[in-house]
Coordinates of C-alpha atoms in Angstrom, one line a residue:
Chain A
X1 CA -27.1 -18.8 -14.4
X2 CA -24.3 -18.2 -12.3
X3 CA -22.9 -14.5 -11.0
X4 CA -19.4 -13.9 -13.2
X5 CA -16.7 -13.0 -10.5
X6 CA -14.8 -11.1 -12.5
X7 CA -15.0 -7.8 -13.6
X8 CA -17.1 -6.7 -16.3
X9 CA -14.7 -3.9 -18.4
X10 CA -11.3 -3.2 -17.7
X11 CA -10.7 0.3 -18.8
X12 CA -7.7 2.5 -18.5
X13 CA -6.6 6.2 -18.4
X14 CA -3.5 6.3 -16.9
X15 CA -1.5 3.3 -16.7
X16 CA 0.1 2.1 -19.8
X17 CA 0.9 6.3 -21.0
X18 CA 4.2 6.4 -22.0
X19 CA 6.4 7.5 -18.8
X20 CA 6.7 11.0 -20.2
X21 CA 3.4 11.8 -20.9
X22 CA 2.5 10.4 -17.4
X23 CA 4.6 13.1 -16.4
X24 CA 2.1 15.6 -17.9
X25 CA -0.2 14.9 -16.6
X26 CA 0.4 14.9 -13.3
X27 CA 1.9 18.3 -13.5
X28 CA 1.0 20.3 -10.4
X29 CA -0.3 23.5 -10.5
X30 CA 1.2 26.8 -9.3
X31 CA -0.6 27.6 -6.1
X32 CA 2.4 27.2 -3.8
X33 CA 2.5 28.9 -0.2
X34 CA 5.0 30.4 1.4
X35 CA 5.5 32.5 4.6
X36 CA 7.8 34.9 5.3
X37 CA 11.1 35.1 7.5
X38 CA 12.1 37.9 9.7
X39 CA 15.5 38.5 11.7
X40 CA 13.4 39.3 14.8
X41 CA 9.6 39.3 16.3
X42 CA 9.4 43.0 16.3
X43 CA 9.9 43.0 12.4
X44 CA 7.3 40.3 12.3
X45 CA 5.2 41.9 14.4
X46 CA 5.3 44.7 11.6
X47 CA 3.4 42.6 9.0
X48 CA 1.7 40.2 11.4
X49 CA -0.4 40.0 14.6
X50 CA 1.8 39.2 17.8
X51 CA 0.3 35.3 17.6
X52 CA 0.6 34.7 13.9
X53 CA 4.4 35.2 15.0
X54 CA 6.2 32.0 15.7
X55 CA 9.8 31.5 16.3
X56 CA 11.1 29.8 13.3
X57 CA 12.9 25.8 14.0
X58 CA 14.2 23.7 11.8
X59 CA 11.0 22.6 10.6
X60 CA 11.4 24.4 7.6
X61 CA 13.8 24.9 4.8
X62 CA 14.6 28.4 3.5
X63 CA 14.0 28.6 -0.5
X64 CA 15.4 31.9 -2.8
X65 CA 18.7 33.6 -2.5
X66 CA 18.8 33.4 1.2
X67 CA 18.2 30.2 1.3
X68 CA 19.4 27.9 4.5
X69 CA 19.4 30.3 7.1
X70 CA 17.8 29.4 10.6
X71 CA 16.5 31.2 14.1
X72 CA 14.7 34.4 13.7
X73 CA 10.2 34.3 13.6
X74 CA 8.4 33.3 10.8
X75 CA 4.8 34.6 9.7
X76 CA 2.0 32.1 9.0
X77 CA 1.5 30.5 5.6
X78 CA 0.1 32.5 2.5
X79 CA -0.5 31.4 -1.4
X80 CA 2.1 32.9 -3.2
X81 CA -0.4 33.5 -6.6
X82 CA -2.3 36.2 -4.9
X83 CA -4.1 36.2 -7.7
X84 CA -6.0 32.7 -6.7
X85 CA -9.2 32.8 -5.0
X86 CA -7.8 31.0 -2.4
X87 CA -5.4 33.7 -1.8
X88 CA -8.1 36.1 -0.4
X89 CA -8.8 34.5 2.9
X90 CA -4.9 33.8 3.9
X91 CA -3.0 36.3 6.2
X92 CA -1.4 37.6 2.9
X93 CA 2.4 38.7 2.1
X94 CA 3.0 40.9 4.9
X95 CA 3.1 45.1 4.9
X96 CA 6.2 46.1 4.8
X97 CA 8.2 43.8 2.6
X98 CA 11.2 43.4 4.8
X99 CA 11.6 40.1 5.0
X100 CA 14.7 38.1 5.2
X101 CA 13.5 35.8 2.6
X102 CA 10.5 33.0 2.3
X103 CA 10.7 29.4 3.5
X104 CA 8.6 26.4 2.0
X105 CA 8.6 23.3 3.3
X106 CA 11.4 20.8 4.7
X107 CA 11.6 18.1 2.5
X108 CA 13.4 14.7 2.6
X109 CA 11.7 13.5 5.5
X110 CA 10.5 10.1 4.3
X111 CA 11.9 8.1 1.8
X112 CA 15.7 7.3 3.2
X113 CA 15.4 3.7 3.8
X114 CA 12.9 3.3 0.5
X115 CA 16.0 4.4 -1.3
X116 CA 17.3 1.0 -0.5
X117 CA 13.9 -0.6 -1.3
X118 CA 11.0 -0.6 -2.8
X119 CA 7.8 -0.5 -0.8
X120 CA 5.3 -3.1 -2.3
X121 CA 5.1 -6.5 -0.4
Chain B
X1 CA -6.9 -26.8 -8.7
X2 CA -4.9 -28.1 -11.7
X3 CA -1.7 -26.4 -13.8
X4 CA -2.1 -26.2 -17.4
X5 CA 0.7 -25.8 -19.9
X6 CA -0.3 -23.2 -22.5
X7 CA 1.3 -21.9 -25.9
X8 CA 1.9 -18.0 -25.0
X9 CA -0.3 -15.8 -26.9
X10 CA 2.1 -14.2 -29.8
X11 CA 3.5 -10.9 -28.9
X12 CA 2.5 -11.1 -25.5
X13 CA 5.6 -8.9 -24.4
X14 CA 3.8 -6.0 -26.5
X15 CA 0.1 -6.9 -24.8
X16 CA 1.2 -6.5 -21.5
X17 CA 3.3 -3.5 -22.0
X18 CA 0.4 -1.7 -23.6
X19 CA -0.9 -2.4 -20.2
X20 CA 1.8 -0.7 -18.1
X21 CA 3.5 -4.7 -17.5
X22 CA 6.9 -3.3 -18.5
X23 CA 8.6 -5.7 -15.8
X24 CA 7.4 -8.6 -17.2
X25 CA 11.3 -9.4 -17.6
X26 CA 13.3 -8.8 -14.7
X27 CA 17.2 -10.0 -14.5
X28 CA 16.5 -12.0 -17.8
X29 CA 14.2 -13.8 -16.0
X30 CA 10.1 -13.9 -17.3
X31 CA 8.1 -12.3 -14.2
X32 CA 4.5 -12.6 -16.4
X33 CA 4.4 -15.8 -17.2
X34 CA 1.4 -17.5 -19.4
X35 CA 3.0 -20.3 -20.5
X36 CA 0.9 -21.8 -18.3
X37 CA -2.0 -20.9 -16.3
X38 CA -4.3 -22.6 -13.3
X39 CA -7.4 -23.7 -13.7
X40 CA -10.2 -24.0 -10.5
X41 CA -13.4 -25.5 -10.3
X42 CA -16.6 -22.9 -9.2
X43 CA -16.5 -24.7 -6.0
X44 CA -13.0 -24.1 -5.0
X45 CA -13.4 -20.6 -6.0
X46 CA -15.7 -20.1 -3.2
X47 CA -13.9 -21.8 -0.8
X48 CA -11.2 -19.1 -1.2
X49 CA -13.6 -16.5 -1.0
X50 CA -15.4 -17.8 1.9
X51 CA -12.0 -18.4 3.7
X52 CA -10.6 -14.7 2.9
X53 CA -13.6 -13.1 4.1
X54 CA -13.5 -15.2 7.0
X55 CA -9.7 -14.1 7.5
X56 CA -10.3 -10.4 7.3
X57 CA -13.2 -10.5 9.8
X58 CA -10.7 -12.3 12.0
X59 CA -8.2 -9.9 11.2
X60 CA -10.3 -7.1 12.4
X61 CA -10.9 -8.8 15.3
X62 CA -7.6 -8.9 16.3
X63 CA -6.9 -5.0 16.1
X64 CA -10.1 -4.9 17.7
X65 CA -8.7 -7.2 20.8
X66 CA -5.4 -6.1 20.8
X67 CA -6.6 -2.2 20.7
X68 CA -8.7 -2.8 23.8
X69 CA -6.1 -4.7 25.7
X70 CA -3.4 -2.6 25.2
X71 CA -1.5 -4.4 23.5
X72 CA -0.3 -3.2 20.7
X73 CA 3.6 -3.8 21.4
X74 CA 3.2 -7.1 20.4
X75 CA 3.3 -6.2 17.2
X76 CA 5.7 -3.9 17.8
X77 CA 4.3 -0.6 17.5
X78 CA 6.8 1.8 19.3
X79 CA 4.9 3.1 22.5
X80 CA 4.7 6.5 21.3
X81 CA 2.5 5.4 18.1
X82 CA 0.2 3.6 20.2
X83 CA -2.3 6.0 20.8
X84 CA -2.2 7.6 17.3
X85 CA -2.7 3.8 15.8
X86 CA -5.4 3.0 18.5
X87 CA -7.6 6.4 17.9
X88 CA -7.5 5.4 14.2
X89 CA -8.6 2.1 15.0
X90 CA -11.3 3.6 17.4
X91 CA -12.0 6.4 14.5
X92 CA -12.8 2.7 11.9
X93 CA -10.5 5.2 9.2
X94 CA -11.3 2.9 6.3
X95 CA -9.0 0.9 4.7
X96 CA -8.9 -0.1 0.8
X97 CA -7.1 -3.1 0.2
X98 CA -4.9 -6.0 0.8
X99 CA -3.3 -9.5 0.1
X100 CA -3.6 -13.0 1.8
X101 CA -1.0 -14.9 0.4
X102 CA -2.9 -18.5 0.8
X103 CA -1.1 -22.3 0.8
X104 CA -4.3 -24.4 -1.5
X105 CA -4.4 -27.7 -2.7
X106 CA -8.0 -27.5 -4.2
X107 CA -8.7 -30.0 -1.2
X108 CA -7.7 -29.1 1.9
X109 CA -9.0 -25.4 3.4
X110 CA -6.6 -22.7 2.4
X111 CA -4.4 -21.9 5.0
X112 CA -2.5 -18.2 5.9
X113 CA 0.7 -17.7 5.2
X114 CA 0.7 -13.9 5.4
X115 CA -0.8 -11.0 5.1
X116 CA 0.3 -8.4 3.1
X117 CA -2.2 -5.3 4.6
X118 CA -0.3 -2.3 4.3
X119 CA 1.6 -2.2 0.7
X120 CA 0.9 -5.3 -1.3
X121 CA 1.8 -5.4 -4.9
X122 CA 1.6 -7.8 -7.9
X123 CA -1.9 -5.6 -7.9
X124 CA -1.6 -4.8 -11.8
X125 CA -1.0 -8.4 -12.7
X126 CA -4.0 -9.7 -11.2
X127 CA -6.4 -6.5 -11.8
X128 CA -6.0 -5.9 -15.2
X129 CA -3.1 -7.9 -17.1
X130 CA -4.9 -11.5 -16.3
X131 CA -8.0 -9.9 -17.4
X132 CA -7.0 -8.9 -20.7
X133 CA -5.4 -12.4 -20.7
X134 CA -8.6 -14.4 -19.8
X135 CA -10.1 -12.2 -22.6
X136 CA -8.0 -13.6 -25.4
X137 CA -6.3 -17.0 -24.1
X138 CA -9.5 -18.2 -22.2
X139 CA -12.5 -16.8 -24.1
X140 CA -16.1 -17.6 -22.4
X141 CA -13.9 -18.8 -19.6
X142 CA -14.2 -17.1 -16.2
X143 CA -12.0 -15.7 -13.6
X144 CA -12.0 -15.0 -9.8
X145 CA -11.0 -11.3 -10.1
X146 CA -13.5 -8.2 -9.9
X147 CA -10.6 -6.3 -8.5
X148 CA -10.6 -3.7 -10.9
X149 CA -14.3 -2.6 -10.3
X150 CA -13.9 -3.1 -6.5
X151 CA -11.6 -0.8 -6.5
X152 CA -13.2 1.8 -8.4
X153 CA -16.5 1.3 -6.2
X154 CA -14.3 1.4 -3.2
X155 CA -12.4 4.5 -4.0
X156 CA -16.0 6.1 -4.8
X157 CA -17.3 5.6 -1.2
X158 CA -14.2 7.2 0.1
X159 CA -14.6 10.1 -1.7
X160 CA -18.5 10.0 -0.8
X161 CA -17.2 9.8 2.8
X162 CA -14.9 12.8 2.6
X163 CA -16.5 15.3 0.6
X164 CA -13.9 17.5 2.2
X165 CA -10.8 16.0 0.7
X166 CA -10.2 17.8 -3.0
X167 CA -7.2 15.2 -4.0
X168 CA -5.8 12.4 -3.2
X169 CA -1.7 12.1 -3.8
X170 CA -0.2 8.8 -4.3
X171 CA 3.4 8.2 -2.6
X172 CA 6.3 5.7 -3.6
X173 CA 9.4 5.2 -4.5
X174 CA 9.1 6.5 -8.1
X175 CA 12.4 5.4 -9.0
X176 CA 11.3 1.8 -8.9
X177 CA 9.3 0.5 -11.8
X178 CA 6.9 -2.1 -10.0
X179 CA 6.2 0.3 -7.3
X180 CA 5.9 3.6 -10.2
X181 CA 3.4 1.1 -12.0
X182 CA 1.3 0.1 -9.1
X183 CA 1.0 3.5 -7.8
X184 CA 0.0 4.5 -11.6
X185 CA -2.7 2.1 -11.7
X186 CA -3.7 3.2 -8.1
X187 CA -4.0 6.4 -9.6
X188 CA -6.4 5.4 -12.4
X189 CA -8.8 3.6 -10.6
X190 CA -9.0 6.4 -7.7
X191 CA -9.2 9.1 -11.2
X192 CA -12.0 6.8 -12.3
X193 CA -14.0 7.2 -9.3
X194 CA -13.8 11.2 -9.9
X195 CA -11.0 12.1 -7.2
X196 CA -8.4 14.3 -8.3
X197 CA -5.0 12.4 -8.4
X198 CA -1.5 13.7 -8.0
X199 CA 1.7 11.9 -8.0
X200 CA 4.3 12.8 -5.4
X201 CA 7.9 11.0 -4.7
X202 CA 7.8 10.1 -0.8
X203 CA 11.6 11.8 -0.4
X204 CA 9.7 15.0 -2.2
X205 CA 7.0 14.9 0.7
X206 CA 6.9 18.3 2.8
X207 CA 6.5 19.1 6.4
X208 CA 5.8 22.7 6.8
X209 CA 5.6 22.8 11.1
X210 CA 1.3 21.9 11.1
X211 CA 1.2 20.1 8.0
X212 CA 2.3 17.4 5.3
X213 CA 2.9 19.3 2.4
X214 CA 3.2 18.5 -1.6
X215 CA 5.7 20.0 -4.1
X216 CA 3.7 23.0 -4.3
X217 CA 3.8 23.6 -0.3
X218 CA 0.0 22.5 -0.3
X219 CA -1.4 20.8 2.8
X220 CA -1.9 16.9 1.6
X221 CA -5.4 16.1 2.5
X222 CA -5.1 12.5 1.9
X223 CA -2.3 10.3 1.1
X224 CA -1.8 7.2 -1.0
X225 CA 1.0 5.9 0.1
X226 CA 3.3 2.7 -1.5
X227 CA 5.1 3.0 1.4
X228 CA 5.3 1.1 5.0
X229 CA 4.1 2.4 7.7
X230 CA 6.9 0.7 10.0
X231 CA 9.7 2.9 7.5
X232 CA 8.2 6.1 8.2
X233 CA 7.9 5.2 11.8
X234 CA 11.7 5.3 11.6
X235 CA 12.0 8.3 9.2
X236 CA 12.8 12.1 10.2
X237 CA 9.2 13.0 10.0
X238 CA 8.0 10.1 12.2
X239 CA 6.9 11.9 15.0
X240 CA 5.2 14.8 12.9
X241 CA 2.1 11.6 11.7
X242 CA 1.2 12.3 15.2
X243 CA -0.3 15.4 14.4
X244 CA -2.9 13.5 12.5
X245 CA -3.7 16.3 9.4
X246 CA -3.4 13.8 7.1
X247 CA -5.6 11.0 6.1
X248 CA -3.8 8.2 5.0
X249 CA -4.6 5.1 2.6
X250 CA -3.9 2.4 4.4
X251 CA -4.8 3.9 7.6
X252 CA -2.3 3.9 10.8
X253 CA -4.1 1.0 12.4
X254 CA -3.6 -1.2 9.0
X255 CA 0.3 -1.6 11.1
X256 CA -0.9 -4.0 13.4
X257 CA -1.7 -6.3 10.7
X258 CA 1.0 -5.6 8.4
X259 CA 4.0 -7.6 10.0
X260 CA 4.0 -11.3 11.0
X261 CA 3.6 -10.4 14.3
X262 CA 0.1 -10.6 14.2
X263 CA 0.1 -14.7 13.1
X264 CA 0.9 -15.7 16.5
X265 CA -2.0 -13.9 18.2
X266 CA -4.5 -14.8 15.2
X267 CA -3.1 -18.6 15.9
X268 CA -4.2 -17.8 20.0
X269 CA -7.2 -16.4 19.4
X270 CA -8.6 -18.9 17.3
X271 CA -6.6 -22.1 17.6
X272 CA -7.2 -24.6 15.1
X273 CA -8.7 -22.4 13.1
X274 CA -8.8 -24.5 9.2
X275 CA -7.9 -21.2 7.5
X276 CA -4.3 -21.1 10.3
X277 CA -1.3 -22.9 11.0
X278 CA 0.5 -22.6 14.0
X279 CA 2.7 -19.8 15.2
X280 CA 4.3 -18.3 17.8
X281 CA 7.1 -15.6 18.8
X282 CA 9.2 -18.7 20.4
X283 CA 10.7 -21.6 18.3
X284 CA 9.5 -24.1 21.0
X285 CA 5.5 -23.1 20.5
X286 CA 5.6 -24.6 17.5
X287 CA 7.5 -27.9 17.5
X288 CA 8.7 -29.8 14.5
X289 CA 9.4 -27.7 11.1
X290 CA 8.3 -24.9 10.6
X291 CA 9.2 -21.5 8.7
X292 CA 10.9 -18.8 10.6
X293 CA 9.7 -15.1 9.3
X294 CA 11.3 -11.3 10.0
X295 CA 8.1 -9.4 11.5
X296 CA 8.7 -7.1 8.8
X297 CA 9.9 -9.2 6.3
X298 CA 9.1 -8.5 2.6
X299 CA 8.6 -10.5 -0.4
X300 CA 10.2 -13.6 1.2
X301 CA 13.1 -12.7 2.1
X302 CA 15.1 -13.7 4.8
X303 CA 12.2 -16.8 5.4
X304 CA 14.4 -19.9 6.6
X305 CA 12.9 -23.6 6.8
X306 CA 13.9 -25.3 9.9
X307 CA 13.8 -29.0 10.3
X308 CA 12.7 -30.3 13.2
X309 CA 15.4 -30.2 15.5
X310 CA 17.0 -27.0 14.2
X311 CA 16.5 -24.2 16.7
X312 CA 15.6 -20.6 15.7
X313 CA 17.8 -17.3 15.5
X314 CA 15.8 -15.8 18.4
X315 CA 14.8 -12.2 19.0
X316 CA 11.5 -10.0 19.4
X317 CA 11.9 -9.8 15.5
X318 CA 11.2 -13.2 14.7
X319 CA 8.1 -15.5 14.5
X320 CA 7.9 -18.8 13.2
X321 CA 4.9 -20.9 11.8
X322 CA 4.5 -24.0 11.5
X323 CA 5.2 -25.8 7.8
X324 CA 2.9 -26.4 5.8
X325 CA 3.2 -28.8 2.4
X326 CA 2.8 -26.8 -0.7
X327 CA 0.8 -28.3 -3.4
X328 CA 3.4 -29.1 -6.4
X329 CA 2.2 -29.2 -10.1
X330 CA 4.9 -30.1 -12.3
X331 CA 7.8 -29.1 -9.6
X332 CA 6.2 -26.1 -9.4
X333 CA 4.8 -24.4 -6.0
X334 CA 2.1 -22.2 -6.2
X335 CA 0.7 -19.5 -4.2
X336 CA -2.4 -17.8 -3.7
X337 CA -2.4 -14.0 -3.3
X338 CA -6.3 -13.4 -2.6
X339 CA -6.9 -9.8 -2.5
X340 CA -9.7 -7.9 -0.3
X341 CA -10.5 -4.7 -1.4
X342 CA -12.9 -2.9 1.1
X343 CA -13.1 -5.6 3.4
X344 CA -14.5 -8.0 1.0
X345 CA -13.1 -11.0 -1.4
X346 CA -12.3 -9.5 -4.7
X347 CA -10.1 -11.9 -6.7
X348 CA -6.9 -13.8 -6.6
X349 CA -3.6 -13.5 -8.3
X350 CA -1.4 -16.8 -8.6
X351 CA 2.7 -16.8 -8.2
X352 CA 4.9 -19.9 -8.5
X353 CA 8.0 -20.6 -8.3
X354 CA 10.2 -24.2 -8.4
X355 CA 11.4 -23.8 -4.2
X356 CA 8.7 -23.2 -1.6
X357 CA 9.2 -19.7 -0.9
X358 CA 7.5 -17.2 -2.6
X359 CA 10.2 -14.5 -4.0
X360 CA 10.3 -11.0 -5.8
X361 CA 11.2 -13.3 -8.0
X362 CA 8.7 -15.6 -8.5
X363 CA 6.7 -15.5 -11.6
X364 CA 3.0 -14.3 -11.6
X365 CA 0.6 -16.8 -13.6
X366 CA -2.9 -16.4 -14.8
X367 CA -6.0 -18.0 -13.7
X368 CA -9.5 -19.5 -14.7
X369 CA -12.1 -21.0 -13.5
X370 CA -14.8 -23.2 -15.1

């Protein structure tokens, strides 16, 4: 008897969900990092060792009531749960707390010219 | 090969929706389309097997070739990609899937027309919505698709390969349907091998200075992405891929296949190959009519046919291959997307459409074989 060539179930999770639910259940959970902001290195330096100090760019956005600002240093990455298990083996919030504010991530990079497009071939 | 006219199944608007075919309809115009279907014989299905397989290997071959020579700017990688594309290539980062979209008659071999390697779609269609078809139009009938447990088995050996990677997010434009429903069922059969899934819009992708980062500022460990490579080549975060934290699905070196580009240099690599046509980056290499193509053309368009005597448009984005004589069933020209999934044959999907080039807008149509 000949091999079938096609598959032998077809079976679905996902696709067919009604666009809300698919929504869902692709919510993300909270375990967002952030690092912190300062006007200068020495107030870094404070909270962080002298290399985890980096002068900040334009490769990140500022988030929270400060948000948009640009130059100063930056500290290194941390979960902002600190409650996660994760969270125990990051450089953690900083000591003294005075930080200009907390930057995440620049966004928008990709996606300008798929806004004319779709992507599929 | 033959084209059957078929009474649509009733409520077959409602079938396919239930399984996420909510475009079936686009412009007022039927996209699905089973009021007819083609039928194959078991020999002609392995001739398109044997000839895809044969493809990809020469496919592979190519990178390989142009990798070692250099020469990747003849597919017009920018220079400062080359080395990022080439290590990947070196690396063999493994790719999942793509589309030959094949000229057949049922007589002559099929011949390439392109190949869709980075972001082909019409993937639902010919996974799952044909299946369900075959199950209820064609019963005890069979059908040259196995691409929906090829791609669960090949999503489980990537996952087997990088223990490492904790989820996978899939990346698209969202915002449009086809792409939101192909990325969905991406999703499913990546979920189905046991890898955690996320979705993620591409503009809502994150670059944090070291890292590609998701909407909850975590590092992306791998990434899905319904997106071309040759667009975020152009994009603000361009130059940050070269830091290489992220593995991505296709994989950088899947490029130098994905534009039309690389039909030329298949065509001098193995001239006269049955499974090619002739093609070069010049009008004059390939004399009398032929079909000029945009390098990174999608979906058809801006494809011209030029008579014999009609010259080209010119340029380094330009190829042009030989024509080649579509088989016609009823006015109707067919072509064959024949999908590889992990480097090997998994299935075909049909579109037709009545003019010779295959469109957005050309309707998808089922398949048996007997």
């Amino acid at each position: 008897m000949a091999l079938s060539r096609r598959s032998k179930v077809v079976g679905l999770t996902l696709v067919g969900l009604p666009l809300g639910a698919v929504a869902l259940a692709t919510a993300l959970p909270q375990d967002q990092m952030r690092r912190n902001l300062y006007s200068d290195k020495a107030s870094c330096e404070r909270d962080y060792s002298s290399y985890q100090c980096e002068p900040s760019s334009s490769t990140s956005s500022s988030t929270g009531g400060h948000g948009g600002s640009s130059g100063g240093y930056h500290g290194p990455y941390y979960y902002a749960d600190r409650n996660s298990v994760a969270a125990r083996s990051d450089p953690g919030t900083g000591r003294t707390g005075q930080v200009t504010t907390t930057q995440t991530s620049m966004r928008g990079g990709f996606g300008s010219i798929g806004r004319a497009f779709s992507g599929g071939s | 090969m033959r084209r059957e006219v078929l009474t649509p199944r009733l409520a077959w608007q409602a079938r396919v929706e239930a399984l996420g075919l909510d475009f079936h309809t686009t412009d007022g115009q039927p996209y699905w389309w089973e009021a007819a279907c083609y039928a194959f014989s078991a020999v002609e299905v392995d001739v398109l097997e044997a000839a895809t397989e044969t493809l990809h290997q020469m496919c592979l071959e190519a990178v390989d070739r142009l990798v070692a020579d250099g020469g990747l700017g003849r597919v017009q990688i920018p220079e400062k990609y080359r080395d990022w594309v080439a290590e990947s290539w070196r690396r063999r980062d493994p790719d999942l899937y793509g589309r030959f979209d094949l000229a057949f008659d049922g007589r002559s071999p099929p011949k390439l027309l392109e190949y869709n390697a980075d972001t082909p779609t019409a993937l639902l269609e010919a996974a799952v919505v044909q299946w369900y078809w075959l199950e209820q139009a064609k019963p005890g009938r069979d059908q040259f698709n196995s691409i929906h447990e090829r791609l669960i088995a090949a999503w489980t050996e990537l996952r087997e390969r990088h223990p490492k990677i904790s989820r996978v997010h899939f990346a698209g434009v969202y915002d449009a349907l086809e792409d939101l429903r192909t990325l969905e069922y991406m999703r499913d059969v990546c979920g189905q091998a046991g890898w955690p899934t996320e979705q993620l819009d591409i503009s809502k992708v994150g670059w944090n200075g070291r890292a590609f980062t998701d909407a909850a500022e975590r590092p992306i460990e791998a990434l899905f992405k319904l997106y071309p490579w040759e667009w975020m080549l152009q994009e603000n975060f361009g130059e940050d891929l070269l830091t290489d934290c992220t593995a991505f699905i296709e994989p950088p070196w899947k490029m130098v296949l994905s534009n039309k580009a690389i039909l030329p240099i298949l065509w001098e690599m193995f001239p006269d190959h049955p499974n090619l046509l002739p093609a070069s980056v010049e009008r004059a290499g390939v004399p009398g009519p032929c079909v000029e193509k945009p390098v990174h053309g999608r979906e058809g368009a801006d494809v011209r046919l030029l008579g014999a005597d009609e010259a080209g448009t010119g340029g380094a984005g330009r190829v042009y291959q030989a024509a080649y004589k579509l088989p016609v069933f009823d006015g109707i020209y067919p072509v064959i997307g024949s999908w590889v999934i992990a480097g090997r044959s998994a299935g075909i999907g049909m579109r037709e459409d009545t003019a010779p080039i295959t469109t957005n807008a050309s309707r998808f149509v089922p398949h048996y074989f007997a």
